[in-house]
PDB file of N, CA and C in Angstrom:
ATOM      1  N   MET Z   1     169.139 254.876 -69.917  1.00  0.00           N
ATOM      2  CA  MET Z   1     169.344 254.355 -68.600  1.00  0.00           C
ATOM      3  C   MET Z   1     169.189 252.831 -68.588  1.00  0.00           C
ATOM      4  N   ILE Z   2     168.171 252.330 -69.280  1.00  0.00           N
ATOM      5  CA  ILE Z   2     167.973 250.878 -69.355  1.00  0.00           C
ATOM      6  C   ILE Z   2     169.133 250.240 -70.108  1.00  0.00           C
ATOM      7  N   LEU Z   3     169.595 250.894 -71.159  1.00  0.00           N
ATOM      8  CA  LEU Z   3     170.713 250.366 -71.935  1.00  0.00           C
ATOM      9  C   LEU Z   3     171.983 250.292 -71.091  1.00  0.00           C
ATOM     10  N   ALA Z   4     172.190 251.242 -70.221  1.00  0.00           N
ATOM     11  CA  ALA Z   4     173.366 251.241 -69.345  1.00  0.00           C
ATOM     12  C   ALA Z   4     173.274 250.087 -68.344  1.00  0.00           C
ATOM     13  N   ALA Z   5     172.088 249.821 -67.806  1.00  0.00           N
ATOM     14  CA  ALA Z   5     171.907 248.725 -66.846  1.00  0.00           C
ATOM     15  C   ALA Z   5     172.151 247.381 -67.517  1.00  0.00           C
ATOM     16  N   VAL Z   6     171.659 247.217 -68.759  1.00  0.00           N
ATOM     17  CA  VAL Z   6     171.873 245.971 -69.492  1.00  0.00           C
ATOM     18  C   VAL Z   6     173.348 245.779 -69.794  1.00  0.00           C
ATOM     19  N   THR Z   7     174.032 246.849 -70.170  1.00  0.00           N
ATOM     20  CA  THR Z   7     175.463 246.774 -70.476  1.00  0.00           C
ATOM     21  C   THR Z   7     176.258 246.401 -69.227  1.00  0.00           C
ATOM     22  N   ASP Z   8     175.898 246.979 -68.078  1.00  0.00           N
ATOM     23  CA  ASP Z   8     176.584 246.635 -66.833  1.00  0.00           C
ATOM     24  C   ASP Z   8     176.343 245.176 -66.460  1.00  0.00           C
ATOM     25  N   THR Z   9     175.133 244.679 -66.668  1.00  0.00           N
ATOM     26  CA  THR Z   9     174.810 243.281 -66.364  1.00  0.00           C
ATOM     27  C   THR Z   9     175.590 242.338 -67.265  1.00  0.00           C
ATOM     28  N   LEU Z  10     175.707 242.665 -68.554  1.00  0.00           N
ATOM     29  CA  LEU Z  10     176.476 241.824 -69.475  1.00  0.00           C
ATOM     30  C   LEU Z  10     177.949 241.821 -69.117  1.00  0.00           C
ATOM     31  N   ALA Z  11     178.493 242.939 -68.693  1.00  0.00           N
ATOM     32  CA  ALA Z  11     179.900 243.001 -68.294  1.00  0.00           C
ATOM     33  C   ALA Z  11     180.125 242.147 -67.052  1.00  0.00           C
ATOM     34  N   PHE Z  12     179.147 242.149 -66.130  1.00  0.00           N
ATOM     35  CA  PHE Z  12     179.264 241.334 -64.920  1.00  0.00           C
ATOM     36  C   PHE Z  12     179.215 239.848 -65.249  1.00  0.00           C
ATOM     37  N   THR Z  13     178.332 239.427 -66.158  1.00  0.00           N
ATOM     38  CA  THR Z  13     178.252 238.018 -66.520  1.00  0.00           C
ATOM     39  C   THR Z  13     179.488 237.571 -67.280  1.00  0.00           C
ATOM     40  N   ASP Z  14     180.110 238.455 -68.055  1.00  0.00           N
ATOM     41  CA  ASP Z  14     181.367 238.103 -68.727  1.00  0.00           C
ATOM     42  C   ASP Z  14     182.460 237.848 -67.694  1.00  0.00           C
ATOM     43  N   THR Z  15     182.471 238.647 -66.646  1.00  0.00           N
ATOM     44  CA  THR Z  15     183.465 238.459 -65.592  1.00  0.00           C
ATOM     45  C   THR Z  15     183.235 237.127 -64.887  1.00  0.00           C
ATOM     46  N   LEU Z  16     181.989 236.775 -64.622  1.00  0.00           N
ATOM     47  CA  LEU Z  16     181.687 235.488 -63.983  1.00  0.00           C
ATOM     48  C   LEU Z  16     182.042 234.317 -64.886  1.00  0.00           C
ATOM     49  N   ALA Z  17     181.887 234.484 -66.168  1.00  0.00           N
ATOM     50  CA  ALA Z  17     182.177 233.400 -67.100  1.00  0.00           C
ATOM     51  C   ALA Z  17     183.669 233.102 -67.152  1.00  0.00           C
ATOM     52  N   GLN Z  18     184.509 234.025 -66.760  1.00  0.00           N
ATOM     53  CA  GLN Z  18     185.955 233.827 -66.820  1.00  0.00           C
ATOM     54  C   GLN Z  18     186.499 233.099 -65.599  1.00  0.00           C
ATOM     55  N   ILE Z  19     185.681 232.962 -64.544  1.00  0.00           N
ATOM     56  CA  ILE Z  19     186.127 232.259 -63.343  1.00  0.00           C
ATOM     57  C   ILE Z  19     186.113 230.766 -63.631  1.00  0.00           C
ATOM     58  N   GLY Z  20     187.241 230.095 -63.394  1.00  0.00           N
ATOM     59  CA  GLY Z  20     187.354 228.668 -63.684  1.00  0.00           C
ATOM     60  C   GLY Z  20     186.686 227.816 -62.616  1.00  0.00           C
ATOM     61  N   ASN Z  21     186.533 226.542 -62.919  1.00  0.00           N
ATOM     62  CA  ASN Z  21     185.977 225.585 -61.988  1.00  0.00           C
ATOM     63  C   ASN Z  21     187.105 225.068 -61.102  1.00  0.00           C
ATOM     64  N   PRO Z  22     187.068 225.350 -59.794  1.00  0.00           N
ATOM     65  CA  PRO Z  22     188.184 224.917 -58.940  1.00  0.00           C
ATOM     66  C   PRO Z  22     188.168 223.401 -58.734  1.00  0.00           C
ATOM     67  N   THR Z  23     189.332 222.828 -58.599  1.00  0.00           N
ATOM     68  CA  THR Z  23     189.436 221.391 -58.338  1.00  0.00           C
ATOM     69  C   THR Z  23     189.254 221.144 -56.844  1.00  0.00           C
ATOM     70  N   PRO Z  24     188.560 220.077 -56.471  1.00  0.00           N
ATOM     71  CA  PRO Z  24     188.348 219.802 -55.045  1.00  0.00           C
ATOM     72  C   PRO Z  24     189.648 219.389 -54.370  1.00  0.00           C
ATOM     73  N   GLU Z  25     189.779 219.787 -53.140  1.00  0.00           N
ATOM     74  CA  GLU Z  25     190.972 219.469 -52.367  1.00  0.00           C
ATOM     75  C   GLU Z  25     190.534 218.996 -50.985  1.00  0.00           C
ATOM     76  N   ALA Z  26     191.180 217.964 -50.503  1.00  0.00           N
ATOM     77  CA  ALA Z  26     190.829 217.417 -49.186  1.00  0.00           C
ATOM     78  C   ALA Z  26     191.197 218.426 -48.101  1.00  0.00           C
ATOM     79  N   PRO Z  27     190.327 218.577 -47.096  1.00  0.00           N
ATOM     80  CA  PRO Z  27     190.638 219.508 -46.009  1.00  0.00           C
ATOM     81  C   PRO Z  27     191.762 218.973 -45.135  1.00  0.00           C
ATOM     82  N   PRO Z  28     192.368 219.843 -44.356  1.00  0.00           N
ATOM     83  CA  PRO Z  28     193.435 219.381 -43.465  1.00  0.00           C
ATOM     84  C   PRO Z  28     192.901 218.355 -42.455  1.00  0.00           C
ATOM     85  N   LEU Z  29     193.701 217.412 -42.091  1.00  0.00           N
ATOM     86  CA  LEU Z  29     193.390 216.347 -41.134  1.00  0.00           C
ATOM     87  C   LEU Z  29     192.296 215.395 -41.617  1.00  0.00           C
ATOM     88  N   SER Z  30     192.004 215.397 -42.900  1.00  0.00           N
ATOM     89  CA  SER Z  30     190.975 214.485 -43.394  1.00  0.00           C
ATOM     90  C   SER Z  30     191.445 213.031 -43.348  1.00  0.00           C
ATOM     91  N   GLU Z  31     192.734 212.798 -43.476  1.00  0.00           N
ATOM     92  CA  GLU Z  31     193.249 211.427 -43.415  1.00  0.00           C
ATOM     93  C   GLU Z  31     193.052 210.840 -42.022  1.00  0.00           C
ATOM     94  N   LYS Z  32     193.232 211.648 -40.998  1.00  0.00           N
ATOM     95  CA  LYS Z  32     193.009 211.175 -39.618  1.00  0.00           C
ATOM     96  C   LYS Z  32     191.529 210.858 -39.395  1.00  0.00           C
ATOM     97  N   LEU Z  33     190.652 211.672 -39.955  1.00  0.00           N
ATOM     98  CA  LEU Z  33     189.221 211.417 -39.826  1.00  0.00           C
ATOM     99  C   LEU Z  33     188.833 210.123 -40.536  1.00  0.00           C
ATOM    100  N   LEU Z  34     189.381 209.896 -41.718  1.00  0.00           N
ATOM    101  CA  LEU Z  34     189.093 208.658 -42.439  1.00  0.00           C
ATOM    102  C   LEU Z  34     189.632 207.444 -41.695  1.00  0.00           C
ATOM    103  N   GLN Z  35     190.791 207.587 -41.074  1.00  0.00           N
ATOM    104  CA  GLN Z  35     191.346 206.492 -40.287  1.00  0.00           C
ATOM    105  C   GLN Z  35     190.439 206.180 -39.092  1.00  0.00           C
ATOM    106  N   MET Z  36     189.905 207.209 -38.452  1.00  0.00           N
ATOM    107  CA  MET Z  36     188.996 207.003 -37.337  1.00  0.00           C
ATOM    108  C   MET Z  36     187.717 206.296 -37.799  1.00  0.00           C
ATOM    109  N   VAL Z  37     187.214 206.650 -38.976  1.00  0.00           N
ATOM    110  CA  VAL Z  37     186.021 205.990 -39.524  1.00  0.00           C
ATOM    111  C   VAL Z  37     186.313 204.525 -39.813  1.00  0.00           C
ATOM    112  N   ARG Z  38     187.503 204.237 -40.334  1.00  0.00           N
ATOM    113  CA  ARG Z  38     187.869 202.836 -40.595  1.00  0.00           C
ATOM    114  C   ARG Z  38     187.945 202.040 -39.288  1.00  0.00           C
ATOM    115  N   TYR Z  39     188.530 202.624 -38.250  1.00  0.00           N
ATOM    116  CA  TYR Z  39     188.582 201.951 -36.949  1.00  0.00           C
ATOM    117  C   TYR Z  39     187.176 201.717 -36.414  1.00  0.00           C
ATOM    118  N   PHE Z  40     186.304 202.703 -36.535  1.00  0.00           N
ATOM    119  CA  PHE Z  40     184.933 202.567 -36.072  1.00  0.00           C
ATOM    120  C   PHE Z  40     184.202 201.470 -36.836  1.00  0.00           C
ATOM    121  N   THR Z  41     184.471 201.361 -38.138  1.00  0.00           N
ATOM    122  CA  THR Z  41     183.850 200.311 -38.951  1.00  0.00           C
ATOM    123  C   THR Z  41     184.266 198.932 -38.442  1.00  0.00           C
ATOM    124  N   TRP Z  42     185.555 198.757 -38.169  1.00  0.00           N
ATOM    125  CA  TRP Z  42     186.013 197.478 -37.635  1.00  0.00           C
ATOM    126  C   TRP Z  42     185.384 197.190 -36.282  1.00  0.00           C
ATOM    127  N   PHE Z  43     185.255 198.210 -35.439  1.00  0.00           N
ATOM    128  CA  PHE Z  43     184.640 198.026 -34.132  1.00  0.00           C
ATOM    129  C   PHE Z  43     183.182 197.592 -34.272  1.00  0.00           C
ATOM    130  N   VAL Z  44     182.451 198.211 -35.174  1.00  0.00           N
ATOM    131  CA  VAL Z  44     181.040 197.861 -35.383  1.00  0.00           C
ATOM    132  C   VAL Z  44     180.911 196.431 -35.899  1.00  0.00           C
ATOM    133  N   LEU Z  45     181.760 196.050 -36.853  1.00  0.00           N
ATOM    134  CA  LEU Z  45     181.704 194.683 -37.375  1.00  0.00           C
ATOM    135  C   LEU Z  45     182.064 193.656 -36.305  1.00  0.00           C
ATOM    136  N   LEU Z  46     183.084 193.952 -35.512  1.00  0.00           N
ATOM    137  CA  LEU Z  46     183.488 193.042 -34.446  1.00  0.00           C
ATOM    138  C   LEU Z  46     182.392 192.910 -33.391  1.00  0.00           C
ATOM    139  N   SER Z  47     181.784 194.033 -33.012  1.00  0.00           N
ATOM    140  CA  SER Z  47     180.717 193.963 -32.009  1.00  0.00           C
ATOM    141  C   SER Z  47     179.496 193.227 -32.557  1.00  0.00           C
ATOM    142  N   GLY Z  48     179.224 193.330 -33.852  1.00  0.00           N
ATOM    143  CA  GLY Z  48     178.121 192.574 -34.452  1.00  0.00           C
ATOM    144  C   GLY Z  48     178.376 191.078 -34.426  1.00  0.00           C
ATOM    145  N   ILE Z  49     179.605 190.699 -34.724  1.00  0.00           N
ATOM    146  CA  ILE Z  49     179.960 189.271 -34.680  1.00  0.00           C
ATOM    147  C   ILE Z  49     179.856 188.736 -33.259  1.00  0.00           C
ATOM    148  N   ILE Z  50     180.314 189.524 -32.295  1.00  0.00           N
ATOM    149  CA  ILE Z  50     180.219 189.105 -30.895  1.00  0.00           C
ATOM    150  C   ILE Z  50     178.759 188.995 -30.460  1.00  0.00           C
ATOM    151  N   ALA Z  51     177.920 189.940 -30.893  1.00  0.00           N
ATOM    152  CA  ALA Z  51     176.502 189.909 -30.510  1.00  0.00           C
ATOM    153  C   ALA Z  51     175.800 188.688 -31.091  1.00  0.00           C
ATOM    154  N   ILE Z  52     176.069 188.362 -32.349  1.00  0.00           N
ATOM    155  CA  ILE Z  52     175.441 187.189 -32.955  1.00  0.00           C
ATOM    156  C   ILE Z  52     175.942 185.907 -32.295  1.00  0.00           C
ATOM    157  N   THR Z  53     177.226 185.837 -31.975  1.00  0.00           N
ATOM    158  CA  THR Z  53     177.775 184.659 -31.297  1.00  0.00           C
ATOM    159  C   THR Z  53     177.158 184.492 -29.909  1.00  0.00           C
ATOM    160  N   TYR Z  54     177.055 185.596 -29.175  1.00  0.00           N
ATOM    161  CA  TYR Z  54     176.452 185.540 -27.840  1.00  0.00           C
ATOM    162  C   TYR Z  54     174.985 185.117 -27.919  1.00  0.00           C
ATOM    163  N   ALA Z  55     174.246 185.713 -28.844  1.00  0.00           N
ATOM    164  CA  ALA Z  55     172.828 185.376 -28.979  1.00  0.00           C
ATOM    165  C   ALA Z  55     172.650 183.923 -29.406  1.00  0.00           C
ATOM    166  N   GLY Z  56     173.529 183.433 -30.279  1.00  0.00           N
ATOM    167  CA  GLY Z  56     173.455 182.024 -30.678  1.00  0.00           C
ATOM    168  C   GLY Z  56     173.744 181.095 -29.520  1.00  0.00           C
ATOM    169  N   GLY Z  57     174.737 181.421 -28.690  1.00  0.00           N
ATOM    170  CA  GLY Z  57     175.035 180.615 -27.501  1.00  0.00           C
ATOM    171  C   GLY Z  57     173.888 180.649 -26.509  1.00  0.00           C
ATOM    172  N   LYS Z  58     173.292 181.829 -26.334  1.00  0.00           N
ATOM    173  CA  LYS Z  58     172.155 181.930 -25.415  1.00  0.00           C
ATOM    174  C   LYS Z  58     170.950 181.149 -25.957  1.00  0.00           C
ATOM    175  N   PHE Z  59     170.771 181.191 -27.272  1.00  0.00           N
ATOM    176  CA  PHE Z  59     169.688 180.433 -27.895  1.00  0.00           C
ATOM    177  C   PHE Z  59     169.876 178.934 -27.632  1.00  0.00           C
ATOM    178  N   ALA Z  60     171.097 178.441 -27.795  1.00  0.00           N
ATOM    179  CA  ALA Z  60     171.374 177.019 -27.540  1.00  0.00           C
ATOM    180  C   ALA Z  60     171.158 176.693 -26.069  1.00  0.00           C
ATOM    181  N   TRP Z  61     171.564 177.577 -25.158  1.00  0.00           N
ATOM    182  CA  TRP Z  61     171.383 177.331 -23.734  1.00  0.00           C
ATOM    183  C   TRP Z  61     169.904 177.296 -23.369  1.00  0.00           C
ATOM    184  N   GLU Z  62     169.116 178.226 -23.920  1.00  0.00           N
ATOM    185  CA  GLU Z  62     167.682 178.237 -23.639  1.00  0.00           C
ATOM    186  C   GLU Z  62     166.992 176.990 -24.190  1.00  0.00           C
ATOM    187  N   LYS Z  63     167.440 176.541 -25.339  1.00  0.00           N
ATOM    188  CA  LYS Z  63     166.879 175.336 -25.950  1.00  0.00           C
ATOM    189  C   LYS Z  63     167.214 174.109 -25.096  1.00  0.00           C
ATOM    190  N   TRP Z  64     168.439 174.053 -24.596  1.00  0.00           N
ATOM    191  CA  TRP Z  64     168.899 172.899 -23.833  1.00  0.00           C
ATOM    192  C   TRP Z  64     168.240 172.832 -22.459  1.00  0.00           C
ATOM    193  N   THR Z  65     168.091 174.016 -21.818  1.00  0.00           N
ATOM    194  CA  THR Z  65     167.511 174.028 -20.471  1.00  0.00           C
ATOM    195  C   THR Z  65     165.993 174.145 -20.480  1.00  0.00           C
ATOM    196  N   GLY Z  66     165.400 174.463 -21.623  1.00  0.00           N
ATOM    197  CA  GLY Z  66     163.951 174.596 -21.702  1.00  0.00           C
ATOM    198  C   GLY Z  66     163.437 175.910 -21.138  1.00  0.00           C
ATOM    199  N   GLY Z  67     164.291 176.930 -21.089  1.00  0.00           N
ATOM    200  CA  GLY Z  67     163.894 178.237 -20.560  1.00  0.00           C
ATOM    201  C   GLY Z  67     163.080 179.033 -21.572  1.00  0.00           C
ATOM    202  N   ALA Z  68     162.742 180.246 -21.166  1.00  0.00           N
ATOM    203  CA  ALA Z  68     161.974 181.136 -22.043  1.00  0.00           C
ATOM    204  C   ALA Z  68     162.822 181.521 -23.257  1.00  0.00           C
ATOM    205  N   MET Z  69     162.182 181.521 -24.420  1.00  0.00           N
ATOM    206  CA  MET Z  69     162.911 181.792 -25.669  1.00  0.00           C
ATOM    207  C   MET Z  69     162.939 183.293 -25.951  1.00  0.00           C
ATOM    208  N   GLN Z  70     163.946 183.972 -25.438  1.00  0.00           N
ATOM    209  CA  GLN Z  70     164.126 185.398 -25.697  1.00  0.00           C
ATOM    210  C   GLN Z  70     165.247 185.663 -26.690  1.00  0.00           C
ATOM    211  N   SER Z  71     166.073 184.680 -26.914  1.00  0.00           N
ATOM    212  CA  SER Z  71     167.239 184.893 -27.766  1.00  0.00           C
ATOM    213  C   SER Z  71     166.920 185.043 -29.255  1.00  0.00           C
ATOM    214  N   PRO Z  72     165.844 184.496 -29.801  1.00  0.00           N
ATOM    215  CA  PRO Z  72     165.584 184.768 -31.221  1.00  0.00           C
ATOM    216  C   PRO Z  72     165.433 186.257 -31.529  1.00  0.00           C
ATOM    217  N   ARG Z  73     164.869 187.011 -30.578  1.00  0.00           N
ATOM    218  CA  ARG Z  73     164.795 188.459 -30.767  1.00  0.00           C
ATOM    219  C   ARG Z  73     166.192 189.087 -30.746  1.00  0.00           C
ATOM    220  N   MET Z  74     167.066 188.545 -29.911  1.00  0.00           N
ATOM    221  CA  MET Z  74     168.436 189.060 -29.859  1.00  0.00           C
ATOM    222  C   MET Z  74     169.159 188.794 -31.172  1.00  0.00           C
ATOM    223  N   VAL Z  75     168.985 187.594 -31.717  1.00  0.00           N
ATOM    224  CA  VAL Z  75     169.619 187.256 -32.996  1.00  0.00           C
ATOM    225  C   VAL Z  75     169.082 188.157 -34.095  1.00  0.00           C
ATOM    226  N   ALA Z  76     167.762 188.357 -34.133  1.00  0.00           N
ATOM    227  CA  ALA Z  76     167.169 189.217 -35.160  1.00  0.00           C
ATOM    228  C   ALA Z  76     167.657 190.659 -35.003  1.00  0.00           C
ATOM    229  N   GLY Z  77     167.727 191.143 -33.764  1.00  0.00           N
ATOM    230  CA  GLY Z  77     168.215 192.509 -33.527  1.00  0.00           C
ATOM    231  C   GLY Z  77     169.660 192.674 -33.943  1.00  0.00           C
ATOM    232  N   ALA Z  78     170.494 191.674 -33.651  1.00  0.00           N
ATOM    233  CA  ALA Z  78     171.903 191.751 -34.045  1.00  0.00           C
ATOM    234  C   ALA Z  78     172.040 191.728 -35.563  1.00  0.00           C
ATOM    235  N   MET Z  79     171.230 190.935 -36.227  1.00  0.00           N
ATOM    236  CA  MET Z  79     171.316 190.868 -37.685  1.00  0.00           C
ATOM    237  C   MET Z  79     170.814 192.164 -38.330  1.00  0.00           C
ATOM    238  N   ILE Z  80     169.732 192.723 -37.807  1.00  0.00           N
ATOM    239  CA  ILE Z  80     169.234 193.989 -38.346  1.00  0.00           C
ATOM    240  C   ILE Z  80     170.243 195.109 -38.086  1.00  0.00           C
ATOM    241  N   GLY Z  81     170.829 195.122 -36.901  1.00  0.00           N
ATOM    242  CA  GLY Z  81     171.870 196.108 -36.597  1.00  0.00           C
ATOM    243  C   GLY Z  81     173.071 195.966 -37.514  1.00  0.00           C
ATOM    244  N   GLY Z  82     173.444 194.733 -37.844  1.00  0.00           N
ATOM    245  CA  GLY Z  82     174.554 194.512 -38.770  1.00  0.00           C
ATOM    246  C   GLY Z  82     174.245 195.010 -40.165  1.00  0.00           C
ATOM    247  N   VAL Z  83     173.014 194.785 -40.608  1.00  0.00           N
ATOM    248  CA  VAL Z  83     172.620 195.268 -41.943  1.00  0.00           C
ATOM    249  C   VAL Z  83     172.655 196.792 -41.988  1.00  0.00           C
ATOM    250  N   VAL Z  84     172.140 197.429 -40.948  1.00  0.00           N
ATOM    251  CA  VAL Z  84     172.139 198.895 -40.909  1.00  0.00           C
ATOM    252  C   VAL Z  84     173.573 199.431 -40.849  1.00  0.00           C
ATOM    253  N   ALA Z  85     174.412 198.802 -40.037  1.00  0.00           N
ATOM    254  CA  ALA Z  85     175.785 199.277 -39.881  1.00  0.00           C
ATOM    255  C   ALA Z  85     176.601 199.106 -41.157  1.00  0.00           C
ATOM    256  N   THR Z  86     176.424 197.983 -41.842  1.00  0.00           N
ATOM    257  CA  THR Z  86     177.224 197.763 -43.044  1.00  0.00           C
ATOM    258  C   THR Z  86     176.686 198.512 -44.250  1.00  0.00           C
ATOM    259  N   SER Z  87     175.403 198.853 -44.242  1.00  0.00           N
ATOM    260  CA  SER Z  87     174.874 199.594 -45.383  1.00  0.00           C
ATOM    261  C   SER Z  87     174.988 201.095 -45.196  1.00  0.00           C
ATOM    262  N   GLY Z  88     175.465 201.543 -44.073  1.00  0.00           N
ATOM    263  CA  GLY Z  88     175.605 202.980 -43.828  1.00  0.00           C
ATOM    264  C   GLY Z  88     176.530 203.648 -44.837  1.00  0.00           C
ATOM    265  N   GLY Z  89     177.645 203.019 -45.155  1.00  0.00           N
ATOM    266  CA  GLY Z  89     178.572 203.581 -46.143  1.00  0.00           C
ATOM    267  C   GLY Z  89     177.968 203.645 -47.532  1.00  0.00           C
ATOM    268  N   THR Z  90     177.229 202.613 -47.889  1.00  0.00           N
ATOM    269  CA  THR Z  90     176.584 202.595 -49.199  1.00  0.00           C
ATOM    270  C   THR Z  90     175.513 203.680 -49.304  1.00  0.00           C
ATOM    271  N   ILE Z  91     174.765 203.869 -48.222  1.00  0.00           N
ATOM    272  CA  ILE Z  91     173.747 204.910 -48.219  1.00  0.00           C
ATOM    273  C   ILE Z  91     174.396 206.295 -48.346  1.00  0.00           C
ATOM    274  N   MET Z  92     175.485 206.512 -47.625  1.00  0.00           N
ATOM    275  CA  MET Z  92     176.177 207.807 -47.704  1.00  0.00           C
ATOM    276  C   MET Z  92     176.754 208.039 -49.100  1.00  0.00           C
ATOM    277  N   ASN Z  93     177.318 207.022 -49.720  1.00  0.00           N
ATOM    278  CA  ASN Z  93     177.840 207.172 -51.075  1.00  0.00           C
ATOM    279  C   ASN Z  93     176.724 207.491 -52.072  1.00  0.00           C
ATOM    280  N   ALA Z  94     175.570 206.883 -51.883  1.00  0.00           N
ATOM    281  CA  ALA Z  94     174.445 207.162 -52.771  1.00  0.00           C
ATOM    282  C   ALA Z  94     173.950 208.591 -52.585  1.00  0.00           C
ATOM    283  N   MET Z  95     173.988 209.090 -51.363  1.00  0.00           N
ATOM    284  CA  MET Z  95     173.528 210.450 -51.115  1.00  0.00           C
ATOM    285  C   MET Z  95     174.509 211.481 -51.651  1.00  0.00           C
ATOM    286  N   ILE Z  96     175.778 211.155 -51.608  1.00  0.00           N
ATOM    287  CA  ILE Z  96     176.788 212.100 -52.106  1.00  0.00           C
ATOM    288  C   ILE Z  96     176.827 212.030 -53.593  1.00  0.00           C
TER     289      ILE Z  96
END
């Protein structure tokens, strides 16, 4: 009985060994998804540039008028957000 179970197990593993390694294939509509990601990337980069420009202009205005200095935090936040946004692709590639 034990010999029959071992023989059946070996026959099953031989069958599994004959299954080939399938080649990966892109799913349907993956090109549209990648295009949307590219558009989103451009939007994030553009909004980061606008945020840094706005914060720099506000920083100059606060310096000129002698108002409260809140814009350095805005500049730092925009720069940190830009670093996170641009490194997102690199982090995902490292995880994959």
